[in-house]
PDB file of C-alpha atoms in Angstrom:
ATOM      1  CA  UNK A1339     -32.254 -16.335 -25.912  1.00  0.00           C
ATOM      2  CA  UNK A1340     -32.677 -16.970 -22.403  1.00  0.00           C
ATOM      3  CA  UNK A1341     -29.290 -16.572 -20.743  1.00  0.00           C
ATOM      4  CA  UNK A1342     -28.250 -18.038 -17.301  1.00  0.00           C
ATOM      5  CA  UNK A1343     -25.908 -17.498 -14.947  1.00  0.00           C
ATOM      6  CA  UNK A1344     -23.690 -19.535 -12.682  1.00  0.00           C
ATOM      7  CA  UNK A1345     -25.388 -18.718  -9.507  1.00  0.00           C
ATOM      8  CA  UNK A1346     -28.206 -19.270 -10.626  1.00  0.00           C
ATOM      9  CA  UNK A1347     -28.267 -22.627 -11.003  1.00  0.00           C
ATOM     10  CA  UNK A1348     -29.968 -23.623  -7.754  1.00  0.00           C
ATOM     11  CA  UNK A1349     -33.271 -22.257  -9.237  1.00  0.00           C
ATOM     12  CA  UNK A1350     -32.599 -24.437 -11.836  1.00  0.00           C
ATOM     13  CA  UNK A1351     -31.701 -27.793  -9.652  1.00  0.00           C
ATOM     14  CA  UNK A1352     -34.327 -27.220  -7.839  1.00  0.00           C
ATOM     15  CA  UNK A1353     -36.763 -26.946 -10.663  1.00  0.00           C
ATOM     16  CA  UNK A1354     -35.699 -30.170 -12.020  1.00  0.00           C
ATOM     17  CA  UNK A1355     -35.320 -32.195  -8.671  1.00  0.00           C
ATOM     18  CA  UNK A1356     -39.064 -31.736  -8.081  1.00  0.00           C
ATOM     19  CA  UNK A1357     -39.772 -34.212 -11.017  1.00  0.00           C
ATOM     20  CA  UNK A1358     -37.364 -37.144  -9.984  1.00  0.00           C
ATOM     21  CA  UNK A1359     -38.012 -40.009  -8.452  1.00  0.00           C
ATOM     22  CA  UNK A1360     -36.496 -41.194  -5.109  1.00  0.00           C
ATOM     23  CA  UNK A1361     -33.387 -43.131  -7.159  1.00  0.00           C
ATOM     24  CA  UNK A1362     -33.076 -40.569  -9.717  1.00  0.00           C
ATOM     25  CA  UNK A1363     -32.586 -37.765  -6.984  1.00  0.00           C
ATOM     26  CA  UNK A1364     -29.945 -40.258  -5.218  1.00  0.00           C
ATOM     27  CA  UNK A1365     -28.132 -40.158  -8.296  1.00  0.00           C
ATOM     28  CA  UNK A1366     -28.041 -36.408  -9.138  1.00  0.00           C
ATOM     29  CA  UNK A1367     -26.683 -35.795  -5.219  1.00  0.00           C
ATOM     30  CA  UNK A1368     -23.674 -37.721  -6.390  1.00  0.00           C
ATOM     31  CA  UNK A1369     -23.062 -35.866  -8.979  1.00  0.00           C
ATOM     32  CA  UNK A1370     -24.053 -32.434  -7.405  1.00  0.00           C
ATOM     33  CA  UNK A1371     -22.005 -33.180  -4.676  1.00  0.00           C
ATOM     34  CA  UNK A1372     -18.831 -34.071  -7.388  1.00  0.00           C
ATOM     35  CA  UNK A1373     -19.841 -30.952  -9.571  1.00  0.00           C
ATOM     36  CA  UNK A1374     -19.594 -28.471  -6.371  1.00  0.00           C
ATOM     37  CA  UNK A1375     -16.651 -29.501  -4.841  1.00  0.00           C
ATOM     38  CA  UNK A1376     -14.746 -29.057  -8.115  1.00  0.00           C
ATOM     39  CA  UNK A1377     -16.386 -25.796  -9.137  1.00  0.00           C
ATOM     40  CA  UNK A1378     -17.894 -24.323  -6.393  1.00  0.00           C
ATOM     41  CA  UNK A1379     -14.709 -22.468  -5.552  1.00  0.00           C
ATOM     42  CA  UNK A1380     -13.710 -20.710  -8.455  1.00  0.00           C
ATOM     43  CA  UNK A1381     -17.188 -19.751  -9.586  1.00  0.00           C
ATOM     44  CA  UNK A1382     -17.510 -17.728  -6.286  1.00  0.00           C
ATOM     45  CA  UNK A1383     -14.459 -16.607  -5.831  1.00  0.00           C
ATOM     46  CA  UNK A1384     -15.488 -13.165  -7.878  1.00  0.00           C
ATOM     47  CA  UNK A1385     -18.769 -11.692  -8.477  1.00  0.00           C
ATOM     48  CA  UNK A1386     -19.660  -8.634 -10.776  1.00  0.00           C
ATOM     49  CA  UNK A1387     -23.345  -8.102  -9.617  1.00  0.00           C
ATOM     50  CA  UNK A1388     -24.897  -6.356 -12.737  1.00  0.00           C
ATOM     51  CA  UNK A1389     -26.940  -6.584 -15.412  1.00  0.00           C
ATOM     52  CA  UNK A1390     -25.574  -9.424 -16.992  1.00  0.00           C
ATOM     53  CA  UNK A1391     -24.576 -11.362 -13.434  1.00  0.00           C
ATOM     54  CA  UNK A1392     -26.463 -13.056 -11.077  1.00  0.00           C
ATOM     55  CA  UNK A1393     -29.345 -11.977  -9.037  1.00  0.00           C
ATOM     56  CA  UNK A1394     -29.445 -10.235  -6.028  1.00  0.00           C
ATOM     57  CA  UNK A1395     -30.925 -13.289  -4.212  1.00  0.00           C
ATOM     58  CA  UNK A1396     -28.566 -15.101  -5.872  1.00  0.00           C
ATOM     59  CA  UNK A1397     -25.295 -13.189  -4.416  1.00  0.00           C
ATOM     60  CA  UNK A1398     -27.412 -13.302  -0.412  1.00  0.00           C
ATOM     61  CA  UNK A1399     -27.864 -17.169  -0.776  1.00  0.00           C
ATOM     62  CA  UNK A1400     -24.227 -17.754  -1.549  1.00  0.00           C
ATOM     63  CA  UNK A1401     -22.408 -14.796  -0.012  1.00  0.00           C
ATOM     64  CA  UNK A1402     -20.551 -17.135   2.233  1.00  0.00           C
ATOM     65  CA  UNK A1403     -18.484 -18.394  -0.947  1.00  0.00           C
ATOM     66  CA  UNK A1404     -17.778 -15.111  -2.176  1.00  0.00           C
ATOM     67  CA  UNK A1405     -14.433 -13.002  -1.494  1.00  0.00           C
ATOM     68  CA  UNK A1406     -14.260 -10.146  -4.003  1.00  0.00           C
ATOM     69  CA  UNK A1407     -17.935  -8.346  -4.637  1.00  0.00           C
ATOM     70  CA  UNK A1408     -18.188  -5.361  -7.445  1.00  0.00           C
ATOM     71  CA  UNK A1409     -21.484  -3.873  -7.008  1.00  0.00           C
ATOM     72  CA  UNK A1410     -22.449  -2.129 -10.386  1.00  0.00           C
ATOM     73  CA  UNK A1411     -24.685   1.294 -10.269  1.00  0.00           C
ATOM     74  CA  UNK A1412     -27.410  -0.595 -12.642  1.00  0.00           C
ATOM     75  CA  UNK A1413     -28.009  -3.578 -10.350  1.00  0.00           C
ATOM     76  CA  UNK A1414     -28.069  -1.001  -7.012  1.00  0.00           C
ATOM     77  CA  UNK A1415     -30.246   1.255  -9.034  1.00  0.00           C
ATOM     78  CA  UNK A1416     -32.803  -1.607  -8.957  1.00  0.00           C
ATOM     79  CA  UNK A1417     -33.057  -1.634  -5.068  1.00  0.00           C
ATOM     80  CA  UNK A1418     -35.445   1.599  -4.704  1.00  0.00           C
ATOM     81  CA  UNK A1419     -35.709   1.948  -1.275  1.00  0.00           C
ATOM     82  CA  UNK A1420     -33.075   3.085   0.972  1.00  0.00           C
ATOM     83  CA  UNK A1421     -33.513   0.518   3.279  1.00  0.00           C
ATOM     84  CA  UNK A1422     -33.615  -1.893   1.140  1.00  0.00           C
ATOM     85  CA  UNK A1423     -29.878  -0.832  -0.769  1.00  0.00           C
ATOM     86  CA  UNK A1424     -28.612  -0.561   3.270  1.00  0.00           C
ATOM     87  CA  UNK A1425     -29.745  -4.068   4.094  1.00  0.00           C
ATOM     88  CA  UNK A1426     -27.944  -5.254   1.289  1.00  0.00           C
ATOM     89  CA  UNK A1427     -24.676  -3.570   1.853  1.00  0.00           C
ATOM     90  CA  UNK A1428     -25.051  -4.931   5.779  1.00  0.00           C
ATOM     91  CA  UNK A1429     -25.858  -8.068   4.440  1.00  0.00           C
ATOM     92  CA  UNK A1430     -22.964  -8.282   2.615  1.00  0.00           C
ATOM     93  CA  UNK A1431     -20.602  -7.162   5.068  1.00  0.00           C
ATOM     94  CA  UNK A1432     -21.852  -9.931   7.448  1.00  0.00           C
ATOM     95  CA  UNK A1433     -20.089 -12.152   5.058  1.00  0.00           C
ATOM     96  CA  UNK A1434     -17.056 -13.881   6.951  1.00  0.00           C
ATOM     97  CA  UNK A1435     -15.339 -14.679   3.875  1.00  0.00           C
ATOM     98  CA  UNK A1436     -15.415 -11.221   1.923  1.00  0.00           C
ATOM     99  CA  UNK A1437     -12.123  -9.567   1.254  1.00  0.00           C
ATOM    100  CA  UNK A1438     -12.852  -7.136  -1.410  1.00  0.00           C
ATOM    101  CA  UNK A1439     -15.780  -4.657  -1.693  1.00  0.00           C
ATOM    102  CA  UNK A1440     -16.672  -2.191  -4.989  1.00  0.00           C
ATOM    103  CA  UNK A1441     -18.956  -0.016  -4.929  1.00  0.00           C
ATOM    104  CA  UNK A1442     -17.893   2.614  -7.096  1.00  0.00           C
ATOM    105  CA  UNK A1443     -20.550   5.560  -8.601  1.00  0.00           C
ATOM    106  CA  UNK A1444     -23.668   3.734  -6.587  1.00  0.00           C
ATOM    107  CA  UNK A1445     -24.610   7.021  -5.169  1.00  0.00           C
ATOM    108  CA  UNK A1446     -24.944   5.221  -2.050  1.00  0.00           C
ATOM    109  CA  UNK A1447     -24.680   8.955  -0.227  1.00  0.00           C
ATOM    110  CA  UNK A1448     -24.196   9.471   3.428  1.00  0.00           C
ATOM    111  CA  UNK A1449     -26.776   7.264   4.731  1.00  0.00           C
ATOM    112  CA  UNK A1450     -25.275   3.994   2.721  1.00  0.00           C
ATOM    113  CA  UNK A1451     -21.362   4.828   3.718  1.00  0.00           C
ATOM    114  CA  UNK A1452     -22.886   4.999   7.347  1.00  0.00           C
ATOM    115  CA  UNK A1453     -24.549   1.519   7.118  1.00  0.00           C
ATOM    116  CA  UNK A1454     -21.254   0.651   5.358  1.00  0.00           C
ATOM    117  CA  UNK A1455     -19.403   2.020   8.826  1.00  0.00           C
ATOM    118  CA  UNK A1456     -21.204   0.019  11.263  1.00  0.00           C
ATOM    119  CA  UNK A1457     -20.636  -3.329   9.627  1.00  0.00           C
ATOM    120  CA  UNK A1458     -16.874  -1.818   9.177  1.00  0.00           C
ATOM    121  CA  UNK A1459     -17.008  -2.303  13.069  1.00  0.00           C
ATOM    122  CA  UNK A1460     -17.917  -5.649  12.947  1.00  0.00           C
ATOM    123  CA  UNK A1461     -16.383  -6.939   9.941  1.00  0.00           C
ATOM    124  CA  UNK A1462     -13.004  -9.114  10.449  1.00  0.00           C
ATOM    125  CA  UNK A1463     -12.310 -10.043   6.655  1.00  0.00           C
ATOM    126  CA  UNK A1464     -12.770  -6.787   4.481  1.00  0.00           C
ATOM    127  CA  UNK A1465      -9.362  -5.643   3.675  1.00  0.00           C
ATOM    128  CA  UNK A1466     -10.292  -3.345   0.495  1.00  0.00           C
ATOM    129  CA  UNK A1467     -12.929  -0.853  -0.073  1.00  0.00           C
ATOM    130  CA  UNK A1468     -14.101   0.868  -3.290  1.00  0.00           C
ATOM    131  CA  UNK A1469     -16.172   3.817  -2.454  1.00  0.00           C
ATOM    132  CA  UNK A1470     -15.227   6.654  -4.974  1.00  0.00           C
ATOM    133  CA  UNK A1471     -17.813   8.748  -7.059  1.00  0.00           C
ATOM    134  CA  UNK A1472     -20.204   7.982  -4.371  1.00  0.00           C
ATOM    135  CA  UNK A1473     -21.396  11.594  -2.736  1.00  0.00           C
ATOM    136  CA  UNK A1474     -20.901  10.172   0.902  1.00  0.00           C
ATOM    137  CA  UNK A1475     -19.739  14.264   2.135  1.00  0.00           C
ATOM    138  CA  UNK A1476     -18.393  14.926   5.454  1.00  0.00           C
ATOM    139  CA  UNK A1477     -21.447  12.829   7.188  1.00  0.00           C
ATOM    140  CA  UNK A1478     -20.500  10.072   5.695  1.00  0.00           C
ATOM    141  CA  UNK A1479     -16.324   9.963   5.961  1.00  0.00           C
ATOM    142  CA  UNK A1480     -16.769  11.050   9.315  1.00  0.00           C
ATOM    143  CA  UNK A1481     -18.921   7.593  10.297  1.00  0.00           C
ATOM    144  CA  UNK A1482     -16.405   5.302   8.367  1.00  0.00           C
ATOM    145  CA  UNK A1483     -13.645   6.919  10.089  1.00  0.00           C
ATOM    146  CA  UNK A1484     -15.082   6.596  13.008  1.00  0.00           C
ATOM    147  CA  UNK A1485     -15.307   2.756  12.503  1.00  0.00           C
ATOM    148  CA  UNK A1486     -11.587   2.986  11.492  1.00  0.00           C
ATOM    149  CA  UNK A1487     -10.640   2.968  14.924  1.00  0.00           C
ATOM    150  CA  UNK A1488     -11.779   0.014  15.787  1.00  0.00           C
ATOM    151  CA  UNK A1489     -11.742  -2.273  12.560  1.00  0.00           C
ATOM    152  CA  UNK A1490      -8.409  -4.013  12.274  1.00  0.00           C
ATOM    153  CA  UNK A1491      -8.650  -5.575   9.187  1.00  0.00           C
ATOM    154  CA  UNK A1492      -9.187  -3.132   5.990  1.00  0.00           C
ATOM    155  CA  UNK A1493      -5.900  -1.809   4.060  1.00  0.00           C
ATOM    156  CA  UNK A1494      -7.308  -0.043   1.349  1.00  0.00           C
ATOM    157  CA  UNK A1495      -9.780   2.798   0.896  1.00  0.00           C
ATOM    158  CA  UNK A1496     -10.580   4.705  -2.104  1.00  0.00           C
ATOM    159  CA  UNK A1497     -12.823   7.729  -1.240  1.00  0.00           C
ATOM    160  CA  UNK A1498     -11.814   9.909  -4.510  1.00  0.00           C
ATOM    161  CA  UNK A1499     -14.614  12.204  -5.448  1.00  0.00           C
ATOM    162  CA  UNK A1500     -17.050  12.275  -3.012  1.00  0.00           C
ATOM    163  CA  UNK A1501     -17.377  15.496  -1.544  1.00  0.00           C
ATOM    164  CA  UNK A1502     -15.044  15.220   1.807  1.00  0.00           C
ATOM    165  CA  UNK A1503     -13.914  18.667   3.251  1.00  0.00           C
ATOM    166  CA  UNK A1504     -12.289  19.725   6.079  1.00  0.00           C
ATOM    167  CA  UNK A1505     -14.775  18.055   8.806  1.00  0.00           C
ATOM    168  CA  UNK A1506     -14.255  14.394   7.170  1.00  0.00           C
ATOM    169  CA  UNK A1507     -10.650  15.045   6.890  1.00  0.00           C
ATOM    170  CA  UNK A1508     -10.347  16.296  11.009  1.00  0.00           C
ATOM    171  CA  UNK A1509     -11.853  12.820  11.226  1.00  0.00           C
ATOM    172  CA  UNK A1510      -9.881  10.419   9.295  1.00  0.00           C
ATOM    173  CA  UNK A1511      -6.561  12.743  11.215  1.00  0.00           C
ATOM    174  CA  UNK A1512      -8.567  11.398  14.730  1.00  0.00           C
ATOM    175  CA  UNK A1513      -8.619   8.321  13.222  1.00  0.00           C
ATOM    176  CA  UNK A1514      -5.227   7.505  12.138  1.00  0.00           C
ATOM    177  CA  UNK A1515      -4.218   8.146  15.415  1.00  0.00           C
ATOM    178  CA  UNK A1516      -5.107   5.130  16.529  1.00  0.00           C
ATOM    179  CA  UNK A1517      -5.700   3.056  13.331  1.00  0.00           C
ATOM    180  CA  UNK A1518      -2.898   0.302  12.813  1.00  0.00           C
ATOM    181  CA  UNK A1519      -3.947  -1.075   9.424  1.00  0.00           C
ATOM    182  CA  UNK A1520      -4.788   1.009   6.712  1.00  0.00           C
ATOM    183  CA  UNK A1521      -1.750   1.343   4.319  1.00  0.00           C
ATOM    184  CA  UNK A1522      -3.572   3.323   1.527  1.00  0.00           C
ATOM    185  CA  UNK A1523      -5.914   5.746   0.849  1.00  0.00           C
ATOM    186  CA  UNK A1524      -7.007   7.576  -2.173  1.00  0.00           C
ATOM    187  CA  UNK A1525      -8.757  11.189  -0.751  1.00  0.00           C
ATOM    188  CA  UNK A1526      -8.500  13.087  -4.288  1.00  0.00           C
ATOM    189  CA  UNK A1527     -10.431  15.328  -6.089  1.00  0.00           C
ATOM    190  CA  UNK A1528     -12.670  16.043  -2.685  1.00  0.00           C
ATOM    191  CA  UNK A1529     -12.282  19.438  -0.952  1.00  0.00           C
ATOM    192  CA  UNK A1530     -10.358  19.117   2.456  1.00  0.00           C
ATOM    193  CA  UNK A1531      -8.684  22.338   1.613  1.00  0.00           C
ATOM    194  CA  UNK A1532      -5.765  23.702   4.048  1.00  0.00           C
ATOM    195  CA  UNK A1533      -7.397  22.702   7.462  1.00  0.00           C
ATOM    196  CA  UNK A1534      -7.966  19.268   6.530  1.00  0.00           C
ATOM    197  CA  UNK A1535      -4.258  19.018   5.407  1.00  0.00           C
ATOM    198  CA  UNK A1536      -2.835  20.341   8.372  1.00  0.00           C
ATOM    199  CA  UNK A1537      -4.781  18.186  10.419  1.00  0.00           C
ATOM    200  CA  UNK A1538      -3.586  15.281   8.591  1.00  0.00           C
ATOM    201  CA  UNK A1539      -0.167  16.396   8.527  1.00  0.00           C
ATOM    202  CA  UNK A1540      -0.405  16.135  12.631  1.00  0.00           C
ATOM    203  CA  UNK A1541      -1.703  12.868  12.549  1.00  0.00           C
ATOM    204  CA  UNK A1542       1.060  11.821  10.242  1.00  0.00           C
ATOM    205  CA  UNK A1543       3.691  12.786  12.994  1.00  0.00           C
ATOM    206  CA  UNK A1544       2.566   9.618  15.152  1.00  0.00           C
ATOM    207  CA  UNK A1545       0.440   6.960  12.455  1.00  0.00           C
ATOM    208  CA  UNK A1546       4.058   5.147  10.330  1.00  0.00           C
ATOM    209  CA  UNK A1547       1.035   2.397   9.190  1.00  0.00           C
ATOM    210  CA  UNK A1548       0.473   4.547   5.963  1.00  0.00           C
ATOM    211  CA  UNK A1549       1.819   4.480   3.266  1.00  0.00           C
ATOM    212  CA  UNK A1550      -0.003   5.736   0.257  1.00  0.00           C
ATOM    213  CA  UNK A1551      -1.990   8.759   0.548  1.00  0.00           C
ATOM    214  CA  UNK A1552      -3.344  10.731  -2.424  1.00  0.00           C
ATOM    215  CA  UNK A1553      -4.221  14.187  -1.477  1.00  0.00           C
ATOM    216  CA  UNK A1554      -4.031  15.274  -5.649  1.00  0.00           C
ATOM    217  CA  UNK A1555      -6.773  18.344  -6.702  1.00  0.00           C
ATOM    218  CA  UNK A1556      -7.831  18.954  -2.649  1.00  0.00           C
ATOM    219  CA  UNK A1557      -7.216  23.109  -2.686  1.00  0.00           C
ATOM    220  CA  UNK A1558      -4.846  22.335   0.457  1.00  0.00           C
ATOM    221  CA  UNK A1559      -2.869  26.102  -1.096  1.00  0.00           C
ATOM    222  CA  UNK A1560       0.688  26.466   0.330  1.00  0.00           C
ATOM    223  CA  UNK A1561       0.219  26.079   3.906  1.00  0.00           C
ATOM    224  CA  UNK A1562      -1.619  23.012   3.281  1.00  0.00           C
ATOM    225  CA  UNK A1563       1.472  21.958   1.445  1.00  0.00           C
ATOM    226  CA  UNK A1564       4.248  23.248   4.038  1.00  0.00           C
ATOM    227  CA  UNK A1565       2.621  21.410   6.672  1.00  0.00           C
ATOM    228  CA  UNK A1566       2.580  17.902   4.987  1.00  0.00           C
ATOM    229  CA  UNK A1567       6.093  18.700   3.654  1.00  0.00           C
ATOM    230  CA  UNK A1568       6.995  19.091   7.342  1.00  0.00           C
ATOM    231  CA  UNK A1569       5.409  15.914   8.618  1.00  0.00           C
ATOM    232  CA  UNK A1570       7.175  13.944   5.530  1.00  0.00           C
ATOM    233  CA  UNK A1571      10.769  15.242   7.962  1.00  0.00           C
ATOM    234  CA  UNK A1572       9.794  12.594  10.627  1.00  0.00           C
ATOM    235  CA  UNK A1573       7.485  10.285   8.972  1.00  0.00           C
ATOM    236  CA  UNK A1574       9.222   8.551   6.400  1.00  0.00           C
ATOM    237  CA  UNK A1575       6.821   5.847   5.594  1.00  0.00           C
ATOM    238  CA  UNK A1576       4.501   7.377   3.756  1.00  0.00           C
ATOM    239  CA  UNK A1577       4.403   8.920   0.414  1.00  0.00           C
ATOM    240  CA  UNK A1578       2.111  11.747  -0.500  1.00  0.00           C
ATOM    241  CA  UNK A1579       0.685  12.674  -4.269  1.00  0.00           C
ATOM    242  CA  UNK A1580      -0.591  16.048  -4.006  1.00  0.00           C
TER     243      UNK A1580
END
């Protein structure tokens, strides 16, 4: 059976609007107009973009009504081209209304986490970011962090399993230097190892914004460990699962 979804209705209006008459047409506006002020709302309000959801062009034409996007790895899969799967995650960002952004096991590597970053610098809405299972390495933590000095808006980052060692970690320390918003991030299961916790053990002596960090299966051995344990003496904001 042929299945439809909401957002895909436009297709649909459309198709049938091109065989009405002038007073017919008049009519159905009404009634459109009725239908999408009560539903509108809650029918975009959440999106699962899969298989079973709506189209791609679907989620572009109405990405202004949307405010929590979950990208699955079956409906990314179907953009083959890289610059066709970064156009869509810029596209995306552009959206003033978006709050929420998943885009867990997408393999969206280092070049789609560094699209992701420079819409991060642009983007006033986004407050919470997916991005775990995703293979972005150092190349790619070290562009989002780098965009996490100047967005103001995102609270939330999940980063677990995706490669990061010490390099990304020196660069989400730079960051949180200066970064006033982010109140939790998962790092685990990446690699930063001892340097990466030391350096964000220094950062954690001036940054009191965080609150959540989870630093679990990272190889950060006992001196890794010590220094954290130290900054934890001053900072007392933030709680650490290592």
């Amino acid at each position: 059976m042929f299945r439809t979804h909401a957002l895909d209705l436009h297709e649909i209006r459309s198709g049938i609007a091109s065989s009405l008459g002038l007073k017919d047409l008049a009519s159905c506006a009404c009634v459109s107009q009725d239908w999408n002020d009560s539903f509108t709302p809650p029918l975009y309000n959440s999106v699962d973009l899969s298989d079973y959801g709506p189209s791609m062009e679907s989620v572009e034409r109405n990405k202004h009504h949307i405010q929590h996007l979950k990208i699955q790895s079956s409906a990314y899969e179907k953009l083959l081209s890289k610059s066709a799967r970064d156009k869509v995650v810029s596209s995306v960002m552009a959206n003033w209304n978006l709050t929420t952004l998943a885009l867990s096991s997408n393999k969206i590597r280092s070049n789609g986490a560094q699209a992701l970053a420079e819409a991060l610098k642009t983007n006033s809405t986004l407050t919470t970011l997916y991005l775990q299972h995703n293979s972005i390495g150092d190349d790619g933590a070290q562009a989002l962090f780098e965009a996490l000095k100047t967005n103001s808006t995102l609270t939330t980052l999940n980063l677990e399993s995706n490669n990061i060692g010490s390099d990304g970690a020196k660069a989400l320390a730079e960051a949180l230097n200066t970064n006033k918003t982010l109140t939790t991030l998962n790092l685990q299961y990446n690699n930063i190892g001892s340097d990466g916790a030391k350096a964000l053990a220094e950062a954690l002596n001036t940054n009191k914004t965080l609150t959540t960090l989870n630093l679990r299966c990272n190889n950060i051995g006992s001196d890794g460990a010590k220094a954290l344990a130290e900054a934890l003496n001053t900072n007392l904001t933030c709680q650490i699962y290592r």
